[in-house]
């Protein structure tokens, strides 16, 4: 029992450095030691509520997001469905969490402390406790950089299971959509994920705000797609990307 408990702990939040390296090494083209050093510099020895988005500029500059036209996938409140799909259909879609930095840091918590050289994974600020916390600033900075390189037809999976599928306070609305530029992005295809007991769909009034926030020249479309259809696309590699829904 004790072994099981300590193993659970070790796997769950085993020092973040080893998780960082083992995830990073799956991407061959990068110097993981250099990336770890730049990552640490962003928050180590700082008050964990005083890490601005800019702190991650050097890290992102060292592992820039590359444009993957017609495959880039954004999401809000649909994380599990989206990653269930992209894990199996990398030929069709790429999310931020499928990129080097996004995959290395997904689902991790980290922070530093003033006067310490260490990285902590417990006792860090909650997401909303302070805006400039190390985790939130990383995701804000990296989602901005990922959206900056969006091109061609872009897909966004929004949830039909919540009151307001396009919420102005989400990262998708506040950080990503404003960075889609008509010079690069041709079209935004919204996929409304319809689960059983869905309460909204493509007719939801909040989607009018989405249309209105798009840069002039970007075409908008929205399609209601059942969760099972999305899973089917993941399960059947023979389905062409364009025929998933
Ligand atoms: N992989 C991530 O943890 C992550 C990714 C975190 C934040 C943003 N992103 C980008 S932005 C992602 O690639 C999507 O394209 C965009 C989604 O951001 P969103 O529109 O704000 O969607 P969401 O479902 O509300 O939040 C996304 C993730 O952010 C969640 O799964 C959480 O990991 C985290 N998060 C957001 N709000 C909170 C939160 N965690 C704790 N408390 C919160 N209030």
PDB file of C-alpha atoms and ligand atoms in Angstrom:
ATOM      1  CA  UNK A   1       0.000   0.000   0.000  1.00  0.00           C
ATOM      2  CA  UNK A   2       2.760   2.411   0.978  1.00  0.00           C
ATOM      3  CA  UNK A   3       4.640   1.529  -2.180  1.00  0.00           C
ATOM      4  CA  UNK A   4       1.473   2.108  -4.237  1.00  0.00           C
ATOM      5  CA  UNK A   5       0.877   5.481  -2.611  1.00  0.00           C
ATOM      6  CA  UNK A   6       4.422   6.683  -3.056  1.00  0.00           C
ATOM      7  CA  UNK A   7       4.406   5.400  -6.634  1.00  0.00           C
ATOM      8  CA  UNK A   8       1.200   7.312  -7.357  1.00  0.00           C
ATOM      9  CA  UNK A   9       2.786  10.452  -5.969  1.00  0.00           C
ATOM     10  CA  UNK A  10       5.971   9.892  -7.899  1.00  0.00           C
ATOM     11  CA  UNK A  11       4.177   9.422 -11.182  1.00  0.00           C
ATOM     12  CA  UNK A  12       1.636  12.164 -10.537  1.00  0.00           C
ATOM     13  CA  UNK A  13       3.995  14.927  -9.675  1.00  0.00           C
ATOM     14  CA  UNK A  14       7.396  13.421  -9.950  1.00  0.00           C
ATOM     15  CA  UNK A  15       9.838  16.197 -10.261  1.00  0.00           C
ATOM     16  CA  UNK A  16       8.804  18.308 -13.142  1.00  0.00           C
ATOM     17  CA  UNK A  17      12.313  18.347 -14.571  1.00  0.00           C
ATOM     18  CA  UNK A  18      12.242  14.653 -15.473  1.00  0.00           C
ATOM     19  CA  UNK A  19       8.739  14.961 -16.943  1.00  0.00           C
ATOM     20  CA  UNK A  20       9.921  17.935 -18.981  1.00  0.00           C
ATOM     21  CA  UNK A  21      12.893  16.002 -20.359  1.00  0.00           C
ATOM     22  CA  UNK A  22      11.104  12.745 -21.105  1.00  0.00           C
ATOM     23  CA  UNK A  23       8.324  14.571 -22.962  1.00  0.00           C
ATOM     24  CA  UNK A  24      10.759  16.909 -24.718  1.00  0.00           C
ATOM     25  CA  UNK A  25      13.024  14.109 -25.929  1.00  0.00           C
ATOM     26  CA  UNK A  26      10.183  12.680 -28.006  1.00  0.00           C
ATOM     27  CA  UNK A  27      10.716  15.708 -30.237  1.00  0.00           C
ATOM     28  CA  UNK A  28      14.109  15.092 -31.749  1.00  0.00           C
ATOM     29  CA  UNK A  29      14.921  18.456 -33.257  1.00  0.00           C
ATOM     30  CA  UNK A  30      15.399  20.389 -30.017  1.00  0.00           C
ATOM     31  CA  UNK A  31      17.976  20.936 -27.310  1.00  0.00           C
ATOM     32  CA  UNK A  32      15.945  20.037 -24.222  1.00  0.00           C
ATOM     33  CA  UNK A  33      18.596  21.222 -21.764  1.00  0.00           C
ATOM     34  CA  UNK A  34      18.602  24.671 -23.339  1.00  0.00           C
ATOM     35  CA  UNK A  35      14.789  24.749 -23.283  1.00  0.00           C
ATOM     36  CA  UNK A  36      14.680  23.682 -19.624  1.00  0.00           C
ATOM     37  CA  UNK A  37      17.116  26.470 -18.714  1.00  0.00           C
ATOM     38  CA  UNK A  38      15.022  29.058 -20.542  1.00  0.00           C
ATOM     39  CA  UNK A  39      11.845  27.657 -18.985  1.00  0.00           C
ATOM     40  CA  UNK A  40      13.279  27.957 -15.451  1.00  0.00           C
ATOM     41  CA  UNK A  41      14.484  31.504 -16.073  1.00  0.00           C
ATOM     42  CA  UNK A  42      10.881  32.590 -16.603  1.00  0.00           C
ATOM     43  CA  UNK A  43       9.753  31.966 -13.002  1.00  0.00           C
ATOM     44  CA  UNK A  44      12.593  30.782 -10.733  1.00  0.00           C
ATOM     45  CA  UNK A  45      13.419  33.062  -7.801  1.00  0.00           C
ATOM     46  CA  UNK A  46      10.315  35.173  -8.503  1.00  0.00           C
ATOM     47  CA  UNK A  47       7.146  35.909  -6.576  1.00  0.00           C
ATOM     48  CA  UNK A  48       4.710  33.371  -8.173  1.00  0.00           C
ATOM     49  CA  UNK A  49       2.143  36.127  -8.680  1.00  0.00           C
ATOM     50  CA  UNK A  50       4.615  38.319 -10.569  1.00  0.00           C
ATOM     51  CA  UNK A  51       5.445  36.305 -13.652  1.00  0.00           C
ATOM     52  CA  UNK A  52       4.205  38.239 -16.687  1.00  0.00           C
ATOM     53  CA  UNK A  53       3.533  36.653 -20.088  1.00  0.00           C
ATOM     54  CA  UNK A  54       6.702  38.281 -21.459  1.00  0.00           C
ATOM     55  CA  UNK A  55       8.795  36.137 -19.121  1.00  0.00           C
ATOM     56  CA  UNK A  56       8.291  33.269 -21.587  1.00  0.00           C
ATOM     57  CA  UNK A  57       9.424  35.183 -24.687  1.00  0.00           C
ATOM     58  CA  UNK A  58      12.935  33.673 -24.697  1.00  0.00           C
ATOM     59  CA  UNK A  59      11.550  30.140 -24.290  1.00  0.00           C
ATOM     60  CA  UNK A  60       9.080  30.569 -27.134  1.00  0.00           C
ATOM     61  CA  UNK A  61      11.706  32.195 -29.330  1.00  0.00           C
ATOM     62  CA  UNK A  62      13.890  29.101 -28.849  1.00  0.00           C
ATOM     63  CA  UNK A  63      11.106  26.683 -29.873  1.00  0.00           C
ATOM     64  CA  UNK A  64       8.882  28.714 -32.170  1.00  0.00           C
ATOM     65  CA  UNK A  65       5.496  27.403 -33.315  1.00  0.00           C
ATOM     66  CA  UNK A  66       5.547  26.615 -36.968  1.00  0.00           C
ATOM     67  CA  UNK A  67       2.577  27.378 -39.176  1.00  0.00           C
ATOM     68  CA  UNK A  68       0.690  24.227 -40.140  1.00  0.00           C
ATOM     69  CA  UNK A  69      -1.844  25.607 -42.566  1.00  0.00           C
ATOM     70  CA  UNK A  70      -5.303  23.981 -42.680  1.00  0.00           C
ATOM     71  CA  UNK A  71      -4.548  21.745 -39.684  1.00  0.00           C
ATOM     72  CA  UNK A  72      -4.515  24.131 -36.763  1.00  0.00           C
ATOM     73  CA  UNK A  73      -7.115  23.349 -34.147  1.00  0.00           C
ATOM     74  CA  UNK A  74      -8.240  25.641 -31.308  1.00  0.00           C
ATOM     75  CA  UNK A  75     -10.661  24.753 -28.553  1.00  0.00           C
ATOM     76  CA  UNK A  76     -12.531  26.043 -25.541  1.00  0.00           C
ATOM     77  CA  UNK A  77     -14.048  23.773 -22.860  1.00  0.00           C
ATOM     78  CA  UNK A  78     -13.593  20.721 -25.090  1.00  0.00           C
ATOM     79  CA  UNK A  79     -10.094  19.671 -24.099  1.00  0.00           C
ATOM     80  CA  UNK A  80     -10.692  15.920 -23.704  1.00  0.00           C
ATOM     81  CA  UNK A  81     -12.716  15.453 -26.900  1.00  0.00           C
ATOM     82  CA  UNK A  82     -10.214  17.455 -28.926  1.00  0.00           C
ATOM     83  CA  UNK A  83      -7.127  15.685 -27.659  1.00  0.00           C
ATOM     84  CA  UNK A  84      -8.839  12.310 -27.980  1.00  0.00           C
ATOM     85  CA  UNK A  85      -9.139  13.138 -31.661  1.00  0.00           C
ATOM     86  CA  UNK A  86      -5.772  14.785 -32.299  1.00  0.00           C
ATOM     87  CA  UNK A  87      -3.886  11.946 -30.583  1.00  0.00           C
ATOM     88  CA  UNK A  88      -5.132   9.681 -33.385  1.00  0.00           C
ATOM     89  CA  UNK A  89      -5.450  12.074 -36.316  1.00  0.00           C
ATOM     90  CA  UNK A  90      -2.203  14.042 -36.405  1.00  0.00           C
ATOM     91  CA  UNK A  91      -2.570  13.854 -40.169  1.00  0.00           C
ATOM     92  CA  UNK A  92      -5.640  16.140 -39.890  1.00  0.00           C
ATOM     93  CA  UNK A  93      -5.304  18.425 -36.854  1.00  0.00           C
ATOM     94  CA  UNK A  94      -2.695  19.971 -34.595  1.00  0.00           C
ATOM     95  CA  UNK A  95      -3.472  21.682 -31.295  1.00  0.00           C
ATOM     96  CA  UNK A  96      -1.140  23.745 -29.147  1.00  0.00           C
ATOM     97  CA  UNK A  97      -0.801  20.671 -26.905  1.00  0.00           C
ATOM     98  CA  UNK A  98       0.549  18.660 -29.840  1.00  0.00           C
ATOM     99  CA  UNK A  99       3.476  21.049 -30.304  1.00  0.00           C
ATOM    100  CA  UNK A 100       6.768  20.691 -28.435  1.00  0.00           C
ATOM    101  CA  UNK A 101       6.199  23.296 -25.712  1.00  0.00           C
ATOM    102  CA  UNK A 102       2.475  22.612 -25.403  1.00  0.00           C
ATOM    103  CA  UNK A 103       2.937  18.877 -24.981  1.00  0.00           C
ATOM    104  CA  UNK A 104       5.848  19.228 -22.584  1.00  0.00           C
ATOM    105  CA  UNK A 105       3.902  21.460 -20.188  1.00  0.00           C
ATOM    106  CA  UNK A 106       0.328  20.205 -20.600  1.00  0.00           C
ATOM    107  CA  UNK A 107      -1.360  19.360 -17.295  1.00  0.00           C
ATOM    108  CA  UNK A 108       1.624  20.457 -15.223  1.00  0.00           C
ATOM    109  CA  UNK A 109       1.740  23.025 -12.427  1.00  0.00           C
ATOM    110  CA  UNK A 110       4.899  24.877 -11.517  1.00  0.00           C
ATOM    111  CA  UNK A 111       6.120  27.970  -9.743  1.00  0.00           C
ATOM    112  CA  UNK A 112       9.161  29.463  -8.078  1.00  0.00           C
ATOM    113  CA  UNK A 113       9.659  31.387  -4.858  1.00  0.00           C
ATOM    114  CA  UNK A 114      11.574  34.525  -4.073  1.00  0.00           C
ATOM    115  CA  UNK A 115      14.967  33.613  -2.660  1.00  0.00           C
ATOM    116  CA  UNK A 116      14.906  30.020  -3.975  1.00  0.00           C
ATOM    117  CA  UNK A 117      16.518  28.355  -6.989  1.00  0.00           C
ATOM    118  CA  UNK A 118      13.933  25.570  -6.972  1.00  0.00           C
ATOM    119  CA  UNK A 119      10.872  24.702  -8.998  1.00  0.00           C
ATOM    120  CA  UNK A 120       7.794  23.826  -6.947  1.00  0.00           C
ATOM    121  CA  UNK A 121       4.810  21.789  -8.073  1.00  0.00           C
ATOM    122  CA  UNK A 122       2.702  22.237  -4.955  1.00  0.00           C
ATOM    123  CA  UNK A 123       1.604  25.381  -3.167  1.00  0.00           C
ATOM    124  CA  UNK A 124       1.517  27.306  -6.427  1.00  0.00           C
ATOM    125  CA  UNK A 125      -1.196  29.917  -7.081  1.00  0.00           C
ATOM    126  CA  UNK A 126      -4.521  28.658  -8.431  1.00  0.00           C
ATOM    127  CA  UNK A 127      -5.405  29.685 -12.007  1.00  0.00           C
ATOM    128  CA  UNK A 128      -7.504  32.659 -10.936  1.00  0.00           C
ATOM    129  CA  UNK A 129      -5.714  33.526  -7.706  1.00  0.00           C
ATOM    130  CA  UNK A 130      -3.538  36.053  -9.481  1.00  0.00           C
ATOM    131  CA  UNK A 131      -3.351  36.845 -13.181  1.00  0.00           C
ATOM    132  CA  UNK A 132       0.440  36.815 -13.471  1.00  0.00           C
ATOM    133  CA  UNK A 133       1.027  33.287 -12.225  1.00  0.00           C
ATOM    134  CA  UNK A 134       3.623  31.101 -13.987  1.00  0.00           C
ATOM    135  CA  UNK A 135       1.189  28.553 -15.448  1.00  0.00           C
ATOM    136  CA  UNK A 136      -1.419  30.998 -16.688  1.00  0.00           C
ATOM    137  CA  UNK A 137       1.203  33.319 -18.171  1.00  0.00           C
ATOM    138  CA  UNK A 138       2.761  30.415 -20.042  1.00  0.00           C
ATOM    139  CA  UNK A 139      -0.567  29.378 -21.601  1.00  0.00           C
ATOM    140  CA  UNK A 140      -1.477  32.955 -22.412  1.00  0.00           C
ATOM    141  CA  UNK A 141       1.849  33.600 -24.095  1.00  0.00           C
ATOM    142  CA  UNK A 142       1.925  30.311 -25.958  1.00  0.00           C
ATOM    143  CA  UNK A 143      -1.683  30.468 -27.149  1.00  0.00           C
ATOM    144  CA  UNK A 144      -0.962  33.950 -28.505  1.00  0.00           C
ATOM    145  CA  UNK A 145       2.117  32.686 -30.350  1.00  0.00           C
ATOM    146  CA  UNK A 146       0.256  29.652 -31.710  1.00  0.00           C
ATOM    147  CA  UNK A 147      -2.620  31.841 -32.940  1.00  0.00           C
ATOM    148  CA  UNK A 148      -0.149  34.292 -34.502  1.00  0.00           C
ATOM    149  CA  UNK A 149       0.976  31.617 -36.947  1.00  0.00           C
ATOM    150  CA  UNK A 150      -2.521  30.272 -37.751  1.00  0.00           C
ATOM    151  CA  UNK A 151      -3.084  30.004 -41.500  1.00  0.00           C
ATOM    152  CA  UNK A 152      -5.450  28.653 -44.136  1.00  0.00           C
ATOM    153  CA  UNK A 153      -8.588  27.005 -42.797  1.00  0.00           C
ATOM    154  CA  UNK A 154      -8.596  26.979 -39.008  1.00  0.00           C
ATOM    155  CA  UNK A 155     -10.844  24.768 -36.836  1.00  0.00           C
ATOM    156  CA  UNK A 156     -12.186  25.538 -33.361  1.00  0.00           C
ATOM    157  CA  UNK A 157     -14.057  23.041 -31.199  1.00  0.00           C
ATOM    158  CA  UNK A 158     -16.523  24.692 -28.868  1.00  0.00           C
ATOM    159  CA  UNK A 159     -18.837  23.036 -26.373  1.00  0.00           C
ATOM    160  CA  UNK A 160     -22.585  22.631 -26.780  1.00  0.00           C
ATOM    161  CA  UNK A 161     -22.766  21.554 -23.150  1.00  0.00           C
ATOM    162  CA  UNK A 162     -22.321  25.012 -21.622  1.00  0.00           C
ATOM    163  CA  UNK A 163     -24.443  28.193 -21.468  1.00  0.00           C
ATOM    164  CA  UNK A 164     -22.098  30.354 -23.502  1.00  0.00           C
ATOM    165  CA  UNK A 165     -20.027  28.441 -26.049  1.00  0.00           C
ATOM    166  CA  UNK A 166     -18.152  31.586 -27.104  1.00  0.00           C
ATOM    167  CA  UNK A 167     -17.313  33.351 -23.864  1.00  0.00           C
ATOM    168  CA  UNK A 168     -15.423  36.635 -23.995  1.00  0.00           C
ATOM    169  CA  UNK A 169     -13.436  35.682 -20.886  1.00  0.00           C
ATOM    170  CA  UNK A 170     -12.011  32.493 -22.442  1.00  0.00           C
ATOM    171  CA  UNK A 171      -8.507  32.340 -23.861  1.00  0.00           C
ATOM    172  CA  UNK A 172      -9.992  31.420 -27.188  1.00  0.00           C
ATOM    173  CA  UNK A 173     -12.063  34.624 -27.330  1.00  0.00           C
ATOM    174  CA  UNK A 174      -9.671  37.028 -25.643  1.00  0.00           C
ATOM    175  CA  UNK A 175      -6.292  35.831 -26.916  1.00  0.00           C
ATOM    176  CA  UNK A 176      -6.644  33.606 -29.960  1.00  0.00           C
ATOM    177  CA  UNK A 177      -9.473  34.977 -32.141  1.00  0.00           C
ATOM    178  CA  UNK A 178      -8.127  38.567 -32.091  1.00  0.00           C
ATOM    179  CA  UNK A 179      -4.848  37.276 -33.547  1.00  0.00           C
ATOM    180  CA  UNK A 180      -6.341  35.530 -36.575  1.00  0.00           C
ATOM    181  CA  UNK A 181      -5.415  37.798 -39.477  1.00  0.00           C
ATOM    182  CA  UNK A 182      -7.196  37.736 -42.829  1.00  0.00           C
ATOM    183  CA  UNK A 183      -3.808  37.922 -44.553  1.00  0.00           C
ATOM    184  CA  UNK A 184      -3.056  34.424 -43.256  1.00  0.00           C
ATOM    185  CA  UNK A 185      -6.346  32.845 -42.171  1.00  0.00           C
ATOM    186  CA  UNK A 186      -8.913  32.157 -44.871  1.00  0.00           C
ATOM    187  CA  UNK A 187     -11.685  30.557 -42.885  1.00  0.00           C
ATOM    188  CA  UNK A 188     -12.735  29.670 -39.328  1.00  0.00           C
ATOM    189  CA  UNK A 189     -14.636  26.405 -39.102  1.00  0.00           C
ATOM    190  CA  UNK A 190     -16.372  26.097 -35.761  1.00  0.00           C
ATOM    191  CA  UNK A 191     -17.290  22.579 -34.674  1.00  0.00           C
ATOM    192  CA  UNK A 192     -19.907  22.616 -31.931  1.00  0.00           C
ATOM    193  CA  UNK A 193     -19.398  19.444 -29.935  1.00  0.00           C
ATOM    194  CA  UNK A 194     -22.851  18.037 -29.234  1.00  0.00           C
ATOM    195  CA  UNK A 195     -22.896  15.627 -26.325  1.00  0.00           C
ATOM    196  CA  UNK A 196     -26.027  14.041 -24.908  1.00  0.00           C
ATOM    197  CA  UNK A 197     -27.921  16.729 -22.954  1.00  0.00           C
ATOM    198  CA  UNK A 198     -26.422  19.506 -25.073  1.00  0.00           C
ATOM    199  CA  UNK A 199     -27.896  22.915 -24.283  1.00  0.00           C
ATOM    200  CA  UNK A 200     -26.489  25.006 -27.118  1.00  0.00           C
ATOM    201  CA  UNK A 201     -25.489  24.678 -30.748  1.00  0.00           C
ATOM    202  CA  UNK A 202     -24.467  26.768 -33.751  1.00  0.00           C
ATOM    203  CA  UNK A 203     -27.558  28.964 -33.314  1.00  0.00           C
ATOM    204  CA  UNK A 204     -26.365  30.262 -29.968  1.00  0.00           C
ATOM    205  CA  UNK A 205     -26.330  34.103 -29.827  1.00  0.00           C
ATOM    206  CA  UNK A 206     -22.740  34.189 -28.487  1.00  0.00           C
ATOM    207  CA  UNK A 207     -21.563  32.944 -31.876  1.00  0.00           C
ATOM    208  CA  UNK A 208     -22.697  36.249 -33.365  1.00  0.00           C
ATOM    209  CA  UNK A 209     -20.018  37.875 -31.237  1.00  0.00           C
ATOM    210  CA  UNK A 210     -17.519  35.426 -32.626  1.00  0.00           C
ATOM    211  CA  UNK A 211     -18.438  36.333 -36.209  1.00  0.00           C
ATOM    212  CA  UNK A 212     -18.180  39.999 -35.335  1.00  0.00           C
ATOM    213  CA  UNK A 213     -14.773  39.672 -33.713  1.00  0.00           C
ATOM    214  CA  UNK A 214     -13.264  38.042 -36.792  1.00  0.00           C
ATOM    215  CA  UNK A 215     -10.948  40.141 -38.922  1.00  0.00           C
ATOM    216  CA  UNK A 216     -12.783  41.287 -42.076  1.00  0.00           C
ATOM    217  CA  UNK A 217     -12.100  38.810 -44.852  1.00  0.00           C
ATOM    218  CA  UNK A 218     -12.077  35.672 -42.700  1.00  0.00           C
ATOM    219  CA  UNK A 219     -15.028  33.438 -43.626  1.00  0.00           C
ATOM    220  CA  UNK A 220     -16.990  31.811 -40.811  1.00  0.00           C
ATOM    221  CA  UNK A 221     -18.780  28.488 -40.686  1.00  0.00           C
ATOM    222  CA  UNK A 222     -20.290  26.464 -37.869  1.00  0.00           C
ATOM    223  CA  UNK A 223     -21.376  22.852 -37.750  1.00  0.00           C
ATOM    224  CA  UNK A 224     -23.053  20.875 -34.987  1.00  0.00           C
ATOM    225  CA  UNK A 225     -21.248  17.562 -34.690  1.00  0.00           C
ATOM    226  CA  UNK A 226     -22.041  14.779 -32.239  1.00  0.00           C
ATOM    227  CA  UNK A 227     -19.290  13.648 -29.924  1.00  0.00           C
ATOM    228  CA  UNK A 228     -19.661  10.124 -31.309  1.00  0.00           C
ATOM    229  CA  UNK A 229     -19.004  11.343 -34.847  1.00  0.00           C
ATOM    230  CA  UNK A 230     -15.806  13.007 -33.653  1.00  0.00           C
ATOM    231  CA  UNK A 231     -14.742   9.785 -31.949  1.00  0.00           C
ATOM    232  CA  UNK A 232     -15.467   7.886 -35.133  1.00  0.00           C
ATOM    233  CA  UNK A 233     -13.141  10.154 -37.057  1.00  0.00           C
ATOM    234  CA  UNK A 234     -10.449   9.310 -34.495  1.00  0.00           C
ATOM    235  CA  UNK A 235     -11.123   5.601 -34.670  1.00  0.00           C
ATOM    236  CA  UNK A 236     -11.129   5.314 -38.468  1.00  0.00           C
ATOM    237  CA  UNK A 237      -7.937   6.521 -40.117  1.00  0.00           C
ATOM    238  CA  UNK A 238      -9.467   5.737 -43.511  1.00  0.00           C
ATOM    239  CA  UNK A 239     -11.865   8.683 -43.128  1.00  0.00           C
ATOM    240  CA  UNK A 240     -10.384  11.621 -45.066  1.00  0.00           C
ATOM    241  CA  UNK A 241      -9.674  14.682 -42.909  1.00  0.00           C
ATOM    242  CA  UNK A 242     -12.174  16.738 -44.864  1.00  0.00           C
ATOM    243  CA  UNK A 243     -14.867  14.071 -44.361  1.00  0.00           C
ATOM    244  CA  UNK A 244     -14.655  13.851 -40.570  1.00  0.00           C
ATOM    245  CA  UNK A 245     -17.849  15.906 -40.216  1.00  0.00           C
TER     246      UNK A 245
HETATM  247  N1  LIG B   1      -3.352  23.036 -22.242  1.00  0.00           N
HETATM  248  C1  LIG B   1      -3.712  23.956 -21.394  1.00  0.00           C
HETATM  249  O1  LIG B   1      -3.678  23.734 -20.188  1.00  0.00           O
HETATM  250  C2  LIG B   1      -4.174  25.319 -21.875  1.00  0.00           C
HETATM  251  C3  LIG B   1      -4.312  25.614 -23.208  1.00  0.00           C
HETATM  252  C4  LIG B   1      -4.462  26.279 -20.924  1.00  0.00           C
HETATM  253  C5  LIG B   1      -4.926  27.517 -21.361  1.00  0.00           C
HETATM  254  C6  LIG B   1      -5.064  27.773 -22.702  1.00  0.00           C
HETATM  255  N2  LIG B   1      -4.753  26.851 -23.610  1.00  0.00           N
HETATM  256  C7  LIG B   1      -4.921  27.154 -25.052  1.00  0.00           C
HETATM  257  S1  LIG B   1      -5.986  28.531 -25.276  1.00  0.00           S
HETATM  258  C8  LIG B   1      -5.581  25.996 -25.776  1.00  0.00           C
HETATM  259  O2  LIG B   1      -4.639  25.436 -26.680  1.00  0.00           O
HETATM  260  C9  LIG B   1      -6.858  26.430 -26.492  1.00  0.00           C
HETATM  261  O3  LIG B   1      -6.685  26.633 -27.887  1.00  0.00           O
HETATM  262  C10 LIG B   1      -7.369  27.636 -25.823  1.00  0.00           C
HETATM  263  C11 LIG B   1      -8.295  27.236 -24.730  1.00  0.00           C
HETATM  264  O4  LIG B   1      -8.442  28.187 -23.737  1.00  0.00           O
HETATM  265  P1  LIG B   1      -9.909  28.605 -23.201  1.00  0.00           P
HETATM  266  O5  LIG B   1     -10.714  29.141 -24.334  1.00  0.00           O
HETATM  267  O6  LIG B   1      -9.704  29.525 -22.049  1.00  0.00           O
HETATM  268  O7  LIG B   1     -10.536  27.212 -22.801  1.00  0.00           O
HETATM  269  P2  LIG B   1     -10.780  26.577 -21.407  1.00  0.00           P
HETATM  270  O8  LIG B   1     -11.328  25.207 -21.690  1.00  0.00           O
HETATM  271  O9  LIG B   1     -11.598  27.477 -20.561  1.00  0.00           O
HETATM  272  O10 LIG B   1      -9.334  26.492 -20.732  1.00  0.00           O
HETATM  273  C12 LIG B   1      -8.315  25.681 -21.252  1.00  0.00           C
HETATM  274  C13 LIG B   1      -7.441  25.115 -20.144  1.00  0.00           C
HETATM  275  O11 LIG B   1      -6.951  26.190 -19.378  1.00  0.00           O
HETATM  276  C14 LIG B   1      -8.157  24.236 -19.167  1.00  0.00           C
HETATM  277  O12 LIG B   1      -8.208  22.885 -19.581  1.00  0.00           O
HETATM  278  C15 LIG B   1      -7.288  24.412 -17.933  1.00  0.00           C
HETATM  279  O13 LIG B   1      -6.129  23.631 -18.047  1.00  0.00           O
HETATM  280  C16 LIG B   1      -6.893  25.849 -18.021  1.00  0.00           C
HETATM  281  N3  LIG B   1      -7.832  26.710 -17.309  1.00  0.00           N
HETATM  282  C17 LIG B   1      -8.601  27.652 -17.871  1.00  0.00           C
HETATM  283  N4  LIG B   1      -9.354  28.282 -16.959  1.00  0.00           N
HETATM  284  C18 LIG B   1      -9.033  27.712 -15.768  1.00  0.00           C
HETATM  285  C19 LIG B   1      -8.064  26.713 -16.008  1.00  0.00           C
HETATM  286  N5  LIG B   1      -7.550  25.964 -15.024  1.00  0.00           N
HETATM  287  C20 LIG B   1      -7.981  26.186 -13.785  1.00  0.00           C
HETATM  288  N6  LIG B   1      -8.904  27.126 -13.464  1.00  0.00           N
HETATM  289  C21 LIG B   1      -9.452  27.901 -14.442  1.00  0.00           C
HETATM  290  N7  LIG B   1     -10.367  28.828 -14.113  1.00  0.00           N
END
